[in-house]
Structures are given as C-alpha cells and as structure tokens.
Amino acid sequence: MRKEECFYLGKIAKKFSYKGEVLVYLDTDEPELYENMESVFVEINKNLVPFFIENSALHKNEFLRVKFEDIDNEEQADEILGCELYLPLSFLPKLEGNQFYYHEVIGFEIEDQRLGIVGKIVSVNDSTAQPLFEVLNGTVEILIPMIDQFLVKIDRENKRVIMNLPEGLVEMYL
C-alpha cells in the first residue's frame, strides 16, 4: 500500500498500559467511526506496515485506546510511539453536497460565477489558519481561501468547484 492511496488517521501519542496498549490521537471529527477497525497501516521508516488490532475503545473523546497484536509490553510499544497511522482512501465515508475531502478536489477546476474558469486546483494548503486552494492559471499560481461563504457548489460530475469570489481576489494575481 502506497501513502498516496491512504489518508492520515492519527498518531500514536502515548503508552497506556504495561501490556503494550497505546493511545492513538485521531485526527477526525467522528472518532466513533474508527472504533472497531481490524487493522491500520503504521508508518515505520517511511514504509506503511500493516498492524492488526486485538481490541480498541474510545478514550476521552479524541483518543483511541488500542491493543495491537504482537505488541505485548512497554518496550515494544516504545518502538511505535510517535508513528503515524493511515487507512486506505476507500475507508473514507462518502461525502455529498458541498462537503469534500481535500484530496478529492485536486484536479478540479475553480469556476467563479462572475469570471468563469479561474484555473485548476493543484493542491490544498492547510498549514495556514485558513485552508487555501492552490490554483494554477497557466503559469500563475492563485491562492483562494476555502471559505464557506465563497463556496457555491461542488460539481463532482464535471470536476468543478463553483465559487462566488469577491471582486479583486483573482484579478490581484493576473
């Protein structure tokens, strides 16, 4: 399994018991969806390694207490502390309407109601306070804030994100 075919689920945050249990910080709004998994991919030395889950339970809302098969003591748990967990993209629940996953809209065109096609989404920058669409218009990169008020429609059929952008936002780049 390649990392490009997976989504980031969370990180092994700390040990929980002397029997090798760990607490996983889940990067999700719906941790209960991931309570009864059979396995996950753990990133070890830049490789995704499948780990099978003996049992798991939610712990304090955003953590999942996990007992992995073959991790039976604190020393073994120490070896995977801080490792990131991934699941195949096919495990993501389908979103509808104007909800979308960032990876899902890469390659979609941005269409402004006033200007028409603005460019193609090449990536999403979520390292800023406000996530941004990174859009390529020819050789010019345009940064468009992902603000609910700007978003009109996600047109999955035609691979378009239809927006109502404020006057001057796009023109500032061109």
Short mmCIF file of C-alpha atoms in Angstrom, two decimals:
data_model
loop_
_atom_site.label_atom_id
_atom_site.label_comp_id
_atom_site.label_asym_id
_atom_site.label_seq_id
_atom_site.Cartn_x
_atom_site.Cartn_y
_atom_site.Cartn_z
CA MET A 1 0.00 0.00 0.00
CA ARG A 2 1.39 3.38 -1.00
CA LYS A 3 0.93 6.50 1.10
CA GLU A 4 -0.79 8.26 -1.84
CA GLU A 5 -3.53 5.60 -1.68
CA CYS A 6 -4.18 6.30 2.01
CA PHE A 7 -5.38 9.02 4.33
CA TYR A 8 -3.82 10.14 7.60
CA LEU A 9 -5.85 8.85 10.54
CA GLY A 10 -3.78 9.93 13.51
CA LYS A 11 -0.67 9.39 15.57
CA ILE A 12 0.37 7.02 18.35
CA ALA A 13 0.55 9.56 21.16
CA LYS A 14 1.50 7.62 24.29
CA LYS A 15 1.61 4.30 26.04
CA PHE A 16 -1.44 3.30 28.05
CA SER A 17 -0.53 0.10 29.91
CA TYR A 18 2.38 -2.19 30.66
CA LYS A 19 0.71 -4.74 28.34
CA GLY A 20 1.64 -2.71 25.25
CA GLU A 21 -1.60 -0.76 24.83
CA VAL A 22 -1.23 2.69 23.26
CA LEU A 23 -3.35 5.81 22.91
CA VAL A 24 -3.82 6.99 19.34
CA TYR A 25 -4.73 10.63 18.72
CA LEU A 26 -7.38 10.53 15.97
CA ASP A 27 -7.42 13.44 13.51
CA THR A 28 -11.14 13.29 12.85
CA ASP A 29 -14.43 14.90 13.85
CA GLU A 30 -16.04 11.46 14.14
CA PRO A 31 -13.74 9.19 16.19
CA GLU A 32 -16.54 6.66 16.73
CA LEU A 33 -16.26 5.65 13.04
CA TYR A 34 -12.85 4.14 13.76
CA GLU A 35 -13.59 2.29 17.00
CA ASN A 36 -13.89 -1.24 15.58
CA MET A 37 -11.13 -1.44 12.98
CA GLU A 38 -9.40 -4.74 12.25
CA SER A 39 -6.12 -3.21 11.11
CA VAL A 40 -4.29 0.01 10.23
CA PHE A 41 -1.10 0.95 8.44
CA VAL A 42 1.64 2.28 10.71
CA GLU A 43 4.37 4.38 9.08
CA ILE A 44 7.74 3.00 10.16
CA ASN A 45 10.90 4.31 8.45
CA LYS A 46 8.79 5.83 5.62
CA ASN A 47 7.10 2.46 4.93
CA LEU A 48 3.47 1.60 5.65
CA VAL A 49 3.36 -1.57 7.73
CA PRO A 50 0.04 -3.33 8.42
CA PHE A 51 -0.75 -3.75 12.13
CA PHE A 52 -3.65 -5.90 13.30
CA ILE A 53 -5.81 -4.71 16.19
CA GLU A 54 -6.72 -7.07 19.01
CA ASN A 55 -9.12 -4.58 20.57
CA SER A 56 -9.77 -0.86 20.75
CA ALA A 57 -12.03 1.59 22.57
CA LEU A 58 -12.59 5.33 22.56
CA HIS A 59 -10.74 7.13 25.35
CA LYS A 60 -11.60 10.72 26.33
CA ASN A 61 -13.32 11.55 23.00
CA GLU A 62 -10.36 12.16 20.69
CA PHE A 63 -8.15 9.20 21.62
CA LEU A 64 -8.48 5.56 20.72
CA ARG A 65 -7.01 3.06 23.17
CA VAL A 66 -5.53 0.29 21.02
CA LYS A 67 -4.05 -3.12 21.73
CA PHE A 68 -2.16 -4.28 18.64
CA GLU A 69 -1.41 -7.94 18.00
CA ASP A 70 2.29 -8.71 18.71
CA ILE A 71 2.78 -5.55 20.82
CA ASP A 72 2.76 -7.10 24.28
CA ASN A 73 4.91 -4.88 26.51
CA GLU A 74 6.09 -1.32 27.08
CA GLU A 75 9.37 -1.81 25.17
CA GLN A 76 7.52 -2.91 22.02
CA ALA A 77 5.06 -0.02 22.43
CA ASP A 78 8.02 2.40 22.74
CA GLU A 79 9.15 1.37 19.24
CA ILE A 80 5.93 2.63 17.62
CA LEU A 81 5.41 5.75 19.77
CA GLY A 82 5.02 8.85 17.59
CA CYS A 83 4.31 6.80 14.45
CA GLU A 84 1.51 7.95 12.15
CA LEU A 85 -1.47 5.76 11.25
CA TYR A 86 -3.07 5.51 7.82
CA LEU A 87 -6.07 3.81 6.25
CA PRO A 88 -6.87 3.20 2.56
CA LEU A 89 -8.84 6.02 0.88
CA SER A 90 -11.65 3.53 0.27
CA PHE A 91 -12.37 3.57 4.04
CA LEU A 92 -13.42 7.23 3.95
CA PRO A 93 -17.17 7.72 4.21
CA LYS A 94 -18.67 9.20 1.00
CA LEU A 95 -19.38 12.90 1.27
CA GLU A 96 -22.19 14.60 -0.57
CA GLY A 97 -23.34 18.11 -1.35
CA ASN A 98 -20.74 20.79 -0.61
CA GLN A 99 -18.70 18.65 1.77
CA PHE A 100 -15.47 17.32 0.30
CA TYR A 101 -12.11 15.82 1.17
CA TYR A 102 -9.10 17.89 0.20
CA HIS A 103 -7.59 15.08 -1.90
CA GLU A 104 -10.90 14.67 -3.73
CA VAL A 105 -10.85 18.12 -5.39
CA ILE A 106 -7.24 18.07 -6.63
CA GLY A 107 -7.52 18.39 -10.41
CA PHE A 108 -10.96 20.07 -10.24
CA GLU A 109 -11.40 23.43 -11.94
CA ILE A 110 -12.37 26.52 -9.97
CA GLU A 111 -15.26 28.31 -11.65
CA ASP A 112 -16.17 31.76 -10.42
CA GLN A 113 -19.76 32.84 -11.07
CA ARG A 114 -18.56 36.20 -12.36
CA LEU A 115 -15.25 35.35 -14.13
CA GLY A 116 -15.82 31.79 -15.33
CA ILE A 117 -12.98 29.24 -15.15
CA VAL A 118 -10.20 30.60 -12.94
CA GLY A 119 -7.84 27.61 -13.08
CA LYS A 120 -7.17 24.07 -11.89
CA ILE A 121 -6.69 23.08 -8.22
CA VAL A 122 -3.18 21.64 -7.89
CA SER A 123 -3.18 21.27 -4.11
CA VAL A 124 -4.69 22.39 -0.84
CA ASN A 125 -2.59 24.29 1.67
CA ASP A 126 -3.95 23.55 5.13
CA SER A 127 -0.87 24.71 7.04
CA THR A 128 -2.28 28.23 7.32
CA ALA A 129 -5.02 29.48 9.67
CA GLN A 130 -7.41 29.42 6.71
CA PRO A 131 -7.03 26.48 4.27
CA LEU A 132 -6.31 27.62 0.70
CA PHE A 133 -6.92 26.17 -2.74
CA GLU A 134 -3.67 26.42 -4.71
CA VAL A 135 -4.92 27.06 -8.24
CA LEU A 136 -2.86 27.15 -11.43
CA ASN A 137 -3.94 29.55 -14.18
CA GLY A 138 -1.39 28.98 -16.95
CA THR A 139 1.86 29.62 -15.10
CA VAL A 140 0.30 31.86 -12.42
CA GLU A 141 -0.49 30.39 -9.01
CA ILE A 142 -3.61 31.80 -7.35
CA LEU A 143 -4.40 31.23 -3.68
CA ILE A 144 -8.12 31.07 -2.94
CA PRO A 145 -9.34 30.88 0.65
CA MET A 146 -11.68 27.97 1.37
CA ILE A 147 -14.45 29.99 2.95
CA ASP A 148 -17.97 28.56 3.15
CA GLN A 149 -19.47 31.88 2.04
CA PHE A 150 -17.42 31.73 -1.22
CA LEU A 151 -18.36 28.12 -1.97
CA VAL A 152 -21.46 27.74 -4.12
CA LYS A 153 -21.31 24.10 -5.23
CA ILE A 154 -19.07 21.06 -5.57
CA ASP A 155 -19.86 19.69 -9.03
CA ARG A 156 -18.31 16.22 -8.86
CA GLU A 157 -19.76 15.18 -12.22
CA ASN A 158 -17.94 17.95 -14.12
CA LYS A 159 -14.99 18.14 -11.70
CA ARG A 160 -15.64 21.76 -10.77
CA VAL A 161 -15.73 23.82 -7.61
CA ILE A 162 -18.16 26.66 -8.26
CA MET A 163 -17.47 29.76 -6.19
CA ASN A 164 -18.66 33.30 -5.77
CA LEU A 165 -15.36 35.08 -5.17
CA PRO A 166 -15.06 38.68 -4.02
CA GLU A 167 -14.18 41.17 -6.72
CA GLY A 168 -10.43 41.73 -7.00
CA LEU A 169 -9.31 38.46 -5.38
CA VAL A 170 -8.43 36.71 -8.64
CA GLU A 171 -7.57 39.91 -10.53
CA MET A 172 -4.87 40.66 -7.93
CA TYR A 173 -2.86 37.67 -9.29
CA LEU A 174 -3.39 38.20 -13.01
#
